Amino acid sequence: MLLSAYTVPHPPIILSEIGKGEEEKIAKTQVAYHKIAKEIAHLQPDTILFFSSHAPAYYDYISISSGKEAYGDFANFHASDVKFYEVYDTELALQIQEEAQKANLPAGLLGDHSAQLDHGTMVPLYFIEQELEDFQIVRIAVSDLDREIQYQFGQCIAHVLRESKKRVIVIASGDLSHKLKSDGPYGFSKEGPIFDQKILSIFKSNDFDALLRMDETIVEESAQCGFPTFLMLAGVLSRFSHQT
């Protein structure tokens, strides 16, 4: 059962333990995260499924994190005291793999077996776990497979969720363009703001199929990291009625 779905960014600086005041520059994003966390807690999910653009990934395979548990911290961002311990929903992960195999899609549990969580997963967890305890997770990485394959994989997940009695939230964790300012770490590209505007328009209109038609140059030159997670989420939502 799909309860709700969200797209979220994952800048580690949004954590006060990392930002040390810099997070105030993105205060609206913090407010939105707290709102989402409260909504999720109200829905009381059994499992939260994450599409993360920083989970261990492969060019030609969609990897579902395997194992029974995972852990992580923000030591790489000088905040080692912020720690996470999560339990994987192995039953749901296996069901997703089986459905992908039925569709002859290159996806499943055969990838990296590291139990180390990535910041694309931990940033949303940081806010969610302020409001909610006692849930499991499924973590799915991105790939460089054709858009249609990633979209179809999302549809496989939708089929599993429609048949499951588990209460599931889906979160696509991925940033928009990193090339919006000439003085930024990635510089400026005219495709950066174009990409962001198109994605926002798609989300507002619920026309998620438009992701399949986006100009490849805009996607590539924008230096984004969220597009594959949006594609998989679009596949999930294509099998459900939804509203923004």
Coordinates of N, CA and C in Angstrom, one line a residue:
M1 N 0.8 -1.2 0.0 CA 0.0 0.0 0.0 C 0.9 1.2 0.0
L2 N 0.7 2.1 -1.0 CA 1.5 3.3 -1.0 C 0.7 4.4 -0.3
L3 N 1.3 5.0 0.7 CA 0.7 6.0 1.5 C 0.9 7.4 0.9
S4 N 2.1 7.7 0.5 CA 2.5 9.0 0.0 C 3.9 8.9 -0.6
A5 N 4.2 9.9 -1.4 CA 5.5 10.0 -2.0 C 6.1 11.4 -2.0
Y6 N 7.4 11.5 -1.9 CA 8.0 12.8 -1.8 C 9.3 12.9 -2.6
T7 N 9.6 14.0 -3.1 CA 11.0 14.3 -3.6 C 11.7 15.3 -2.7
V8 N 12.9 15.0 -2.4 CA 13.6 15.9 -1.4 C 15.1 16.1 -1.8
P9 N 15.7 17.2 -1.5 CA 17.1 17.4 -1.7 C 17.9 16.8 -0.6
H10 N 19.2 16.8 -0.6 CA 19.9 16.2 0.5 C 21.2 16.9 0.7
P11 N 21.2 18.3 0.9 CA 22.4 19.0 1.2 C 22.8 18.8 2.7
P12 N 23.9 18.2 3.0 CA 24.3 17.9 4.4 C 24.3 19.2 5.2
I13 N 24.6 20.3 4.6 CA 24.7 21.6 5.3 C 23.3 22.0 6.0
I14 N 22.3 21.3 5.6 CA 21.0 21.6 6.2 C 20.9 21.1 7.7
L15 N 21.8 20.2 8.1 CA 21.9 19.8 9.5 C 22.6 20.9 10.2
S16 N 22.1 21.3 11.4 CA 22.7 22.3 12.2 C 24.1 21.9 12.7
E17 N 24.2 20.6 12.9 CA 25.5 20.0 13.3 C 26.6 20.2 12.3
I18 N 26.2 20.3 11.0 CA 27.1 20.5 9.9 C 27.2 21.9 9.4
G19 N 26.0 22.5 9.3 CA 25.9 23.9 8.8 C 26.5 24.9 9.7
K20 N 26.3 24.7 11.0 CA 26.8 25.6 12.1 C 26.4 27.1 11.8
G21 N 25.2 27.3 11.4 CA 24.7 28.6 11.1 C 24.4 28.8 9.6
E22 N 25.2 28.1 8.7 CA 25.0 28.2 7.3 C 23.6 27.7 6.8
E23 N 23.1 26.7 7.6 CA 21.8 26.2 7.3 C 20.7 27.2 7.3
E24 N 20.9 28.4 7.9 CA 19.9 29.4 8.0 C 19.7 30.0 6.6
K25 N 20.6 29.8 5.7 CA 20.5 30.3 4.3 C 19.5 29.5 3.5
I26 N 19.2 28.3 4.0 CA 18.2 27.4 3.3 C 17.1 27.1 4.3
A27 N 16.7 28.1 5.1 CA 15.7 27.9 6.2 C 14.3 27.4 5.6
K28 N 14.0 27.8 4.4 CA 12.7 27.3 3.8 C 12.7 25.8 3.6
T29 N 13.9 25.4 3.2 CA 14.0 23.9 2.9 C 13.9 23.2 4.3
Q30 N 14.5 23.7 5.3 CA 14.4 23.1 6.6 C 12.9 23.0 7.1
V31 N 12.2 24.1 6.9 CA 10.8 24.1 7.2 C 10.0 23.1 6.5
A32 N 10.3 22.9 5.2 CA 9.6 21.9 4.4 C 10.0 20.5 4.8
Y33 N 11.2 20.3 5.2 CA 11.6 19.0 5.7 C 10.9 18.6 7.0
H34 N 10.8 19.6 7.9 CA 10.0 19.3 9.2 C 8.6 19.0 8.9
K35 N 8.0 19.7 7.9 CA 6.6 19.5 7.5 C 6.4 18.1 7.0
I36 N 7.3 17.7 6.1 CA 7.3 16.3 5.5 C 7.4 15.3 6.6
A37 N 8.4 15.5 7.5 CA 8.6 14.5 8.6 C 7.3 14.3 9.4
K38 N 6.7 15.4 9.7 CA 5.4 15.4 10.5 C 4.3 14.6 9.8
E39 N 4.2 14.9 8.5 CA 3.2 14.2 7.6 C 3.5 12.7 7.6
I40 N 4.8 12.3 7.5 CA 5.1 10.9 7.4 C 4.8 10.2 8.8
A41 N 5.1 10.9 9.9 CA 4.9 10.4 11.2 C 3.4 10.2 11.4
H42 N 2.6 11.1 10.9 CA 1.1 11.0 11.0 C 0.6 9.8 10.2
L43 N 1.2 9.5 9.1 CA 0.8 8.3 8.3 C 1.2 7.0 8.8
Q44 N 2.2 7.0 9.7 CA 2.6 5.7 10.4 C 3.0 4.6 9.4
P45 N 4.0 4.8 8.6 CA 4.4 3.8 7.6 C 5.1 2.6 8.3
D46 N 5.0 1.5 7.7 CA 5.8 0.3 8.1 C 7.2 0.4 7.6
T47 N 7.2 0.9 6.3 CA 8.5 0.9 5.6 C 8.6 2.2 4.8
I48 N 9.8 2.8 4.7 CA 10.1 3.9 3.9 C 11.1 3.5 2.8
L49 N 10.7 3.6 1.6 CA 11.6 3.2 0.5 C 12.3 4.5 -0.1
F50 N 13.6 4.4 -0.1 CA 14.4 5.5 -0.6 C 15.0 5.2 -2.0
F51 N 14.8 6.1 -2.9 CA 15.6 6.2 -4.1 C 16.7 7.2 -3.8
S52 N 18.0 6.7 -3.8 CA 19.0 7.7 -3.4 C 20.1 7.7 -4.5
S53 N 20.4 8.9 -4.9 CA 21.5 9.1 -5.9 C 22.9 9.0 -5.4
H54 N 23.0 8.6 -4.1 CA 24.4 8.4 -3.6 C 24.5 7.0 -3.0
A55 N 23.6 6.2 -3.1 CA 23.7 4.8 -2.7 C 24.7 4.1 -3.7
P56 N 25.3 3.0 -3.3 CA 26.2 2.3 -4.2 C 25.6 2.0 -5.5
A57 N 26.1 2.5 -6.6 CA 25.4 2.5 -7.9 C 26.2 1.8 -9.0
Y58 N 25.5 1.4 -10.0 CA 26.1 0.7 -11.2 C 25.6 1.4 -12.5
Y59 N 26.4 1.3 -13.5 CA 26.0 1.9 -14.8 C 24.8 1.2 -15.4
D60 N 24.8 -0.2 -15.3 CA 23.8 -1.0 -16.0 C 23.0 -1.9 -15.1
Y61 N 22.9 -1.5 -13.9 CA 22.1 -2.3 -12.9 C 21.5 -1.4 -11.8
I62 N 20.2 -1.6 -11.5 CA 19.6 -0.9 -10.4 C 19.8 -1.7 -9.2
S63 N 20.6 -1.2 -8.3 CA 20.9 -2.0 -7.1 C 20.0 -1.7 -5.9
I64 N 19.4 -2.8 -5.3 CA 18.6 -2.7 -4.1 C 19.6 -3.1 -3.0
S65 N 19.8 -2.3 -2.0 CA 20.7 -2.6 -0.9 C 20.2 -3.9 -0.2
S66 N 21.2 -4.8 0.0 CA 20.9 -6.1 0.6 C 21.3 -6.1 2.0
G67 N 21.1 -7.3 2.7 CA 21.4 -7.4 4.1 C 20.2 -7.1 5.0
K68 N 20.4 -7.2 6.3 CA 19.3 -7.0 7.2 C 19.3 -5.7 7.9
E69 N 20.5 -5.0 7.9 CA 20.6 -3.7 8.6 C 21.6 -2.8 7.9
A70 N 21.6 -1.6 8.3 CA 22.6 -0.6 7.8 C 22.8 0.5 8.8
Y71 N 24.0 1.1 8.7 CA 24.4 2.1 9.7 C 25.1 3.2 8.9
G72 N 25.2 4.4 9.6 CA 26.0 5.4 9.0 C 26.1 6.6 9.9
D73 N 26.9 7.6 9.5 CA 27.1 8.8 10.3 C 27.6 9.9 9.3
F74 N 27.8 11.1 9.8 CA 28.2 12.2 9.0 C 29.7 12.6 9.3
A75 N 30.5 11.5 9.6 CA 31.9 11.8 9.8 C 32.6 12.5 8.7
N76 N 32.2 12.2 7.4 CA 32.8 12.8 6.3 C 32.4 14.3 6.2
F77 N 31.5 14.7 7.0 CA 31.1 16.1 7.0 C 31.3 16.7 8.4
H78 N 32.3 16.1 9.1 CA 32.7 16.6 10.4 C 31.6 16.6 11.5
A79 N 30.7 15.6 11.4 CA 29.7 15.5 12.4 C 29.5 14.0 12.7
S80 N 30.5 13.4 13.2 CA 30.5 11.9 13.5 C 29.5 11.5 14.6
D81 N 29.0 12.5 15.4 CA 28.1 12.2 16.4 C 26.7 12.0 15.9
V82 N 26.4 12.4 14.7 CA 25.1 12.2 14.1 C 25.1 10.8 13.4
K83 N 24.5 9.8 14.1 CA 24.6 8.4 13.7 C 23.2 7.9 13.4
F84 N 23.2 6.8 12.6 CA 22.0 6.1 12.1 C 22.1 4.6 12.2
Y85 N 21.1 4.0 12.6 CA 21.0 2.5 12.5 C 19.7 2.2 12.0
E86 N 19.6 1.5 10.9 CA 18.4 1.2 10.2 C 18.2 -0.3 9.9
V87 N 17.0 -0.8 9.9 CA 16.7 -2.2 9.6 C 16.1 -2.2 8.2
Y88 N 16.6 -3.1 7.4 CA 16.0 -3.2 6.0 C 14.8 -4.1 6.0
D89 N 13.8 -3.7 5.2 CA 12.7 -4.6 5.0 C 13.1 -5.6 3.9
T90 N 13.6 -6.7 4.3 CA 14.1 -7.7 3.4 C 13.0 -8.4 2.6
E91 N 11.8 -8.5 3.2 CA 10.7 -9.1 2.5 C 10.3 -8.2 1.3
L92 N 10.1 -6.9 1.5 CA 9.7 -6.0 0.5 C 10.8 -5.9 -0.6
A93 N 12.0 -5.9 -0.2 CA 13.1 -5.8 -1.2 C 13.1 -7.0 -2.1
L94 N 12.9 -8.2 -1.5 CA 12.9 -9.4 -2.3 C 11.7 -9.4 -3.3
Q95 N 10.6 -8.9 -2.8 CA 9.4 -8.9 -3.7 C 9.6 -7.9 -4.9
I96 N 10.3 -6.8 -4.6 CA 10.6 -5.9 -5.7 C 11.6 -6.5 -6.7
Q97 N 12.6 -7.3 -6.2 CA 13.5 -8.0 -7.1 C 12.8 -9.0 -7.9
E98 N 11.9 -9.7 -7.3 CA 11.2 -10.8 -8.1 C 10.3 -10.1 -9.2
E99 N 9.7 -9.0 -8.9 CA 8.8 -8.3 -9.9 C 9.7 -7.8 -11.0
A100 N 10.9 -7.3 -10.7 CA 11.8 -6.8 -11.7 C 12.2 -7.9 -12.6
Q101 N 12.5 -9.0 -12.0 CA 12.9 -10.2 -12.8 C 11.8 -10.7 -13.8
K102 N 10.6 -10.6 -13.3 CA 9.5 -11.0 -14.2 C 9.4 -10.1 -15.4
A103 N 9.8 -8.8 -15.2 CA 9.8 -7.8 -16.3 C 11.1 -7.8 -17.1
N104 N 12.0 -8.7 -16.7 CA 13.3 -8.8 -17.4 C 14.1 -7.5 -17.3
L105 N 14.0 -6.9 -16.1 CA 14.8 -5.7 -15.9 C 16.0 -6.0 -15.1
P106 N 17.1 -5.3 -15.4 CA 18.4 -5.5 -14.7 C 18.4 -4.8 -13.3
A107 N 17.7 -5.4 -12.4 CA 17.6 -4.8 -11.1 C 17.5 -5.9 -10.0
G108 N 18.0 -5.6 -8.8 CA 17.9 -6.6 -7.8 C 18.9 -6.4 -6.7
L109 N 19.1 -7.5 -5.9 CA 20.0 -7.5 -4.7 C 21.4 -8.0 -4.9
L110 N 21.8 -8.0 -6.2 CA 23.1 -8.6 -6.5 C 24.3 -7.6 -6.4
G111 N 24.0 -6.3 -6.0 CA 25.1 -5.3 -6.0 C 25.9 -5.3 -4.8
D112 N 26.4 -4.1 -4.5 CA 27.2 -3.8 -3.3 C 26.5 -4.2 -2.0
H113 N 27.3 -5.0 -1.2 CA 26.7 -5.4 0.1 C 27.1 -4.6 1.3
S114 N 27.6 -3.4 1.0 CA 28.0 -2.6 2.1 C 26.8 -2.1 3.0
A115 N 27.0 -2.2 4.3 CA 25.9 -1.7 5.2 C 26.0 -0.2 5.5
Q116 N 26.9 0.5 4.8 CA 27.2 1.9 5.1 C 26.1 2.7 4.4
L117 N 25.4 3.5 5.1 CA 24.4 4.4 4.5 C 25.0 5.6 3.9
D118 N 24.4 6.2 2.9 CA 24.9 7.3 2.2 C 24.1 8.6 2.6
H119 N 24.6 9.8 2.3 CA 24.0 11.0 2.8 C 22.7 11.3 2.1
G120 N 22.5 10.7 0.9 CA 21.2 10.9 0.2 C 20.1 10.2 0.9
T121 N 20.4 9.2 1.7 CA 19.4 8.5 2.6 C 19.4 9.1 4.0
M122 N 20.6 9.5 4.5 CA 20.6 9.9 5.9 C 20.0 11.3 6.1
V123 N 20.2 12.2 5.1 CA 19.6 13.6 5.3 C 18.1 13.5 5.6
P124 N 17.3 12.9 4.7 CA 15.9 12.8 5.0 C 15.6 12.0 6.3
L125 N 16.4 11.0 6.6 CA 16.2 10.2 7.8 C 16.4 11.1 9.0
Y126 N 17.4 12.0 8.9 CA 17.7 12.9 10.0 C 16.4 13.7 10.5
F127 N 15.6 14.1 9.6 CA 14.4 14.8 9.9 C 13.2 13.9 10.3
I128 N 13.1 12.8 9.5 CA 12.0 11.8 9.8 C 12.1 11.2 11.2
E129 N 13.4 10.9 11.6 CA 13.5 10.2 12.9 C 13.4 11.2 14.1
Q130 N 13.2 12.4 13.8 CA 12.8 13.4 14.9 C 11.4 13.2 15.2
E131 N 10.6 12.6 14.3 CA 9.2 12.5 14.5 C 8.7 11.1 14.6
L132 N 9.4 10.1 14.1 CA 8.9 8.8 13.9 C 10.0 7.7 14.3
E133 N 9.5 6.7 15.0 CA 10.4 5.5 15.3 C 9.7 4.3 14.8
D134 N 10.5 3.2 14.8 CA 9.9 1.9 14.5 C 9.4 1.7 13.1
F135 N 10.3 1.9 12.1 CA 10.0 1.6 10.8 C 11.2 0.9 10.1
Q136 N 11.0 0.3 9.0 CA 12.1 -0.3 8.2 C 12.3 0.5 7.0
I137 N 13.4 0.2 6.3 CA 13.7 0.9 5.0 C 14.0 0.0 3.9
V138 N 13.9 0.4 2.7 CA 14.4 -0.2 1.5 C 15.2 0.9 0.8
R139 N 16.4 0.6 0.4 CA 17.3 1.6 -0.3 C 17.6 1.2 -1.7
I140 N 17.4 2.0 -2.6 CA 17.6 1.7 -4.0 C 18.4 2.8 -4.7
A141 N 19.5 2.3 -5.4 CA 20.4 3.2 -6.0 C 19.9 3.6 -7.4
V142 N 20.6 4.6 -8.0 CA 20.3 5.0 -9.4 C 21.2 4.2 -10.3
S143 N 21.0 4.4 -11.6 CA 21.8 3.8 -12.6 C 21.9 4.7 -13.8
D144 N 22.6 4.3 -14.9 CA 22.6 5.0 -16.1 C 21.9 4.3 -17.2
L145 N 21.0 3.5 -16.8 CA 20.1 2.7 -17.8 C 19.2 3.7 -18.5
D146 N 18.6 3.2 -19.6 CA 17.7 4.0 -20.4 C 16.6 4.5 -19.5
R147 N 16.1 5.7 -19.8 CA 15.0 6.3 -19.0 C 13.8 5.3 -18.9
E148 N 13.4 4.7 -20.0 CA 12.3 3.8 -20.0 C 12.4 2.6 -19.0
I149 N 13.7 2.1 -18.9 CA 13.9 1.0 -18.0 C 13.8 1.5 -16.5
Q150 N 14.3 2.6 -16.2 CA 14.2 3.2 -14.8 C 12.7 3.4 -14.5
Y151 N 12.0 3.9 -15.5 CA 10.5 4.2 -15.3 C 9.8 2.9 -15.1
Q152 N 10.1 1.9 -15.9 CA 9.4 0.6 -15.8 C 9.7 -0.1 -14.5
F153 N 11.0 0.1 -14.0 CA 11.3 -0.4 -12.6 C 10.4 0.2 -11.6
G154 N 10.2 1.5 -11.7 CA 9.2 2.1 -10.7 C 7.8 1.5 -10.8
Q155 N 7.4 1.2 -12.0 CA 6.1 0.5 -12.2 C 6.1 -0.9 -11.6
C156 N 7.2 -1.6 -11.6 CA 7.3 -2.9 -10.9 C 7.1 -2.7 -9.4
I157 N 7.7 -1.6 -8.9 CA 7.6 -1.3 -7.4 C 6.1 -1.0 -7.2
A158 N 5.5 -0.3 -8.0 CA 4.1 0.1 -7.8 C 3.2 -1.2 -7.8
H159 N 3.5 -2.2 -8.6 CA 2.7 -3.4 -8.6 C 2.9 -4.1 -7.3
V160 N 4.1 -4.1 -6.8 CA 4.4 -4.8 -5.5 C 3.6 -4.0 -4.4
L161 N 3.6 -2.7 -4.4 CA 2.9 -1.9 -3.3 C 1.4 -2.1 -3.4
R162 N 0.9 -2.2 -4.6 CA -0.6 -2.4 -4.7 C -1.0 -3.7 -4.2
E163 N -0.1 -4.7 -4.2 CA -0.5 -6.1 -3.7 C -0.1 -6.2 -2.2
S164 N 0.7 -5.3 -1.7 CA 1.2 -5.5 -0.3 C 0.2 -4.8 0.7
K165 N 0.2 -5.4 1.9 CA -0.6 -4.8 2.9 C 0.3 -3.9 3.8
K166 N 1.6 -3.9 3.5 CA 2.4 -3.0 4.2 C 2.2 -1.5 3.8
R167 N 2.3 -0.7 4.8 CA 2.1 0.8 4.6 C 3.4 1.4 4.3
V168 N 3.5 1.9 3.0 CA 4.9 2.3 2.5 C 4.9 3.8 2.1
I169 N 5.9 4.5 2.4 CA 6.2 5.8 1.9 C 7.4 5.7 0.9
V170 N 7.3 6.4 -0.2 CA 8.4 6.4 -1.2 C 9.0 7.8 -1.2
I171 N 10.4 7.9 -1.1 CA 11.1 9.1 -1.1 C 12.2 9.1 -2.2
A172 N 12.1 10.0 -3.1 CA 13.1 10.2 -4.2 C 14.1 11.3 -3.7
S173 N 15.3 10.9 -3.3 CA 16.2 11.8 -2.7 C 17.2 12.2 -3.8
G174 N 17.2 13.4 -4.3 CA 18.1 13.9 -5.3 C 18.0 15.4 -5.5
D175 N 19.2 16.0 -5.8 CA 19.2 17.4 -6.0 C 18.9 17.8 -7.4
L176 N 18.6 19.1 -7.6 CA 18.4 19.7 -8.9 C 19.8 20.1 -9.4
S177 N 19.8 21.1 -10.2 CA 21.1 21.5 -10.8 C 22.1 22.1 -9.8
H178 N 23.3 21.8 -10.1 CA 24.4 22.3 -9.3 C 25.1 23.4 -10.0
K179 N 24.6 23.9 -11.1 CA 25.2 24.9 -12.0 C 24.3 26.1 -12.1
L180 N 24.1 26.8 -11.0 CA 23.2 27.9 -11.0 C 23.9 29.2 -10.8
K181 N 25.1 29.2 -10.3 CA 25.9 30.4 -9.9 C 27.3 30.3 -10.5
S182 N 27.7 31.4 -11.1 CA 29.1 31.4 -11.6 C 30.2 31.3 -10.5
D183 N 29.8 31.7 -9.3 CA 30.8 31.6 -8.2 C 30.6 30.4 -7.3
G184 N 29.7 29.5 -7.8 CA 29.5 28.2 -7.1 C 30.6 27.2 -7.4
P185 N 30.6 26.1 -6.7 CA 31.7 25.1 -6.9 C 31.6 24.4 -8.2
Y186 N 30.5 24.4 -8.9 CA 30.3 23.8 -10.2 C 30.2 24.8 -11.4
G187 N 30.3 26.1 -11.0 CA 30.1 27.1 -12.0 C 28.7 27.3 -12.5
F188 N 28.5 28.0 -13.6 CA 27.2 28.3 -14.1 C 27.1 27.7 -15.5
S189 N 25.9 27.1 -15.8 CA 25.5 26.6 -17.1 C 24.1 27.1 -17.4
K190 N 23.9 27.5 -18.6 CA 22.5 28.0 -18.9 C 21.5 26.9 -18.8
E191 N 21.9 25.6 -18.9 CA 21.0 24.5 -18.8 C 20.6 24.3 -17.3
G192 N 21.4 24.8 -16.4 CA 21.0 24.6 -14.9 C 19.7 25.1 -14.6
P193 N 19.4 26.4 -14.7 CA 18.1 27.0 -14.4 C 17.0 26.4 -15.3
I194 N 17.3 26.1 -16.5 CA 16.3 25.5 -17.4 C 15.8 24.2 -16.9
F195 N 16.8 23.3 -16.5 CA 16.5 22.0 -15.9 C 15.6 22.2 -14.7
D196 N 16.0 23.1 -13.7 CA 15.2 23.3 -12.5 C 13.8 23.7 -12.8
Q197 N 13.6 24.6 -13.8 CA 12.3 25.1 -14.1 C 11.4 24.0 -14.7
K198 N 12.0 23.2 -15.6 CA 11.2 22.1 -16.2 C 10.8 21.1 -15.1
I199 N 11.7 20.8 -14.2 CA 11.4 19.8 -13.2 C 10.3 20.3 -12.3
L200 N 10.4 21.6 -11.9 CA 9.3 22.1 -11.0 C 8.0 22.2 -11.8
S201 N 8.0 22.5 -13.0 CA 6.8 22.5 -13.8 C 6.1 21.1 -13.9
I202 N 7.0 20.1 -14.1 CA 6.5 18.7 -14.1 C 5.8 18.3 -12.8
F203 N 6.5 18.7 -11.7 CA 6.0 18.3 -10.4 C 4.6 19.0 -10.1
K204 N 4.6 20.3 -10.5 CA 3.4 21.1 -10.2 C 2.2 20.6 -11.1
S205 N 2.5 20.1 -12.3 CA 1.4 19.7 -13.2 C 1.1 18.2 -13.1
N206 N 1.9 17.5 -12.3 CA 1.7 16.0 -12.2 C 1.9 15.3 -13.6
D207 N 2.6 15.9 -14.5 CA 2.9 15.3 -15.8 C 4.2 14.6 -15.8
F208 N 4.3 13.6 -15.0 CA 5.6 12.9 -14.7 C 6.1 12.2 -16.0
D209 N 5.2 11.8 -16.9 CA 5.7 11.2 -18.1 C 6.6 12.1 -18.9
A210 N 6.5 13.4 -18.7 CA 7.3 14.4 -19.4 C 8.8 14.2 -19.1
L211 N 9.1 13.5 -18.0 CA 10.5 13.2 -17.7 C 11.1 12.4 -18.8
L212 N 10.3 11.5 -19.4 CA 10.8 10.6 -20.5 C 11.2 11.4 -21.7
R213 N 10.7 12.6 -21.8 CA 10.8 13.4 -23.1 C 11.8 14.6 -22.9
M214 N 12.4 14.8 -21.7 CA 13.2 15.9 -21.5 C 14.5 15.9 -22.4
D215 N 14.9 17.0 -22.9 CA 16.1 17.1 -23.7 C 17.3 16.6 -23.0
E216 N 18.1 15.7 -23.6 CA 19.2 15.0 -22.9 C 20.3 16.1 -22.6
T217 N 20.5 17.0 -23.5 CA 21.5 18.0 -23.2 C 21.3 18.8 -22.0
I218 N 20.0 19.2 -21.8 CA 19.6 19.9 -20.6 C 19.9 19.1 -19.3
V219 N 19.5 17.8 -19.4 CA 19.7 16.9 -18.3 C 21.2 16.8 -17.9
E220 N 22.0 16.5 -19.0 CA 23.5 16.3 -18.8 C 24.2 17.5 -18.3
E221 N 23.9 18.7 -18.9 CA 24.7 19.9 -18.7 C 24.3 20.6 -17.4
S222 N 23.2 20.2 -16.8 CA 22.7 20.8 -15.6 C 23.4 20.4 -14.3
A223 N 24.2 19.3 -14.4 CA 25.0 18.8 -13.3 C 24.0 18.5 -12.1
Q224 N 22.9 17.8 -12.4 CA 22.0 17.4 -11.4 C 22.3 16.0 -10.9
C225 N 21.7 15.6 -9.8 CA 21.9 14.2 -9.3 C 20.6 13.6 -9.0
G226 N 19.4 14.2 -9.3 CA 18.2 13.7 -8.9 C 17.3 13.1 -10.0
F227 N 17.7 13.3 -11.3 CA 16.9 12.9 -12.4 C 16.5 11.4 -12.4
P228 N 17.5 10.5 -12.1 CA 17.1 9.0 -12.1 C 16.2 8.7 -11.0
T229 N 16.3 9.4 -9.8 CA 15.4 9.1 -8.8 C 14.0 9.5 -9.1
F230 N 13.9 10.7 -9.8 CA 12.6 11.2 -10.3 C 11.9 10.2 -11.3
L231 N 12.8 9.6 -12.2 CA 12.2 8.7 -13.2 C 11.6 7.5 -12.5
M232 N 12.3 6.9 -11.5 CA 11.8 5.8 -10.8 C 10.5 6.1 -10.0
L233 N 10.5 7.3 -9.4 CA 9.3 7.7 -8.7 C 8.2 7.9 -9.7
A234 N 8.5 8.5 -10.8 CA 7.4 8.7 -11.8 C 6.8 7.4 -12.2
G235 N 7.6 6.3 -12.4 CA 7.1 5.0 -12.7 C 6.2 4.5 -11.6
V236 N 6.5 4.7 -10.3 CA 5.7 4.3 -9.2 C 4.3 5.0 -9.3
L237 N 4.4 6.4 -9.5 CA 3.2 7.2 -9.4 C 2.3 6.9 -10.7
S238 N 2.9 6.4 -11.8 CA 2.1 6.2 -12.9 C 1.0 5.1 -12.7
R239 N 1.1 4.3 -11.7 CA 0.2 3.3 -11.4 C -0.8 3.6 -10.3
F240 N -0.7 4.9 -9.8 CA -1.6 5.4 -8.8 C -2.2 6.7 -9.2
S241 N -3.4 7.0 -8.7 CA -3.9 8.3 -8.9 C -3.2 9.2 -7.8
H242 N -2.9 10.4 -8.2 CA -2.1 11.2 -7.2 C -2.4 12.7 -7.4
Q243 N -2.0 13.5 -6.4 CA -2.1 14.9 -6.5 C -0.9 15.6 -5.8
T244 N -0.6 16.8 -6.2 CA 0.6 17.4 -5.7 C 0.3 17.8 -4.2

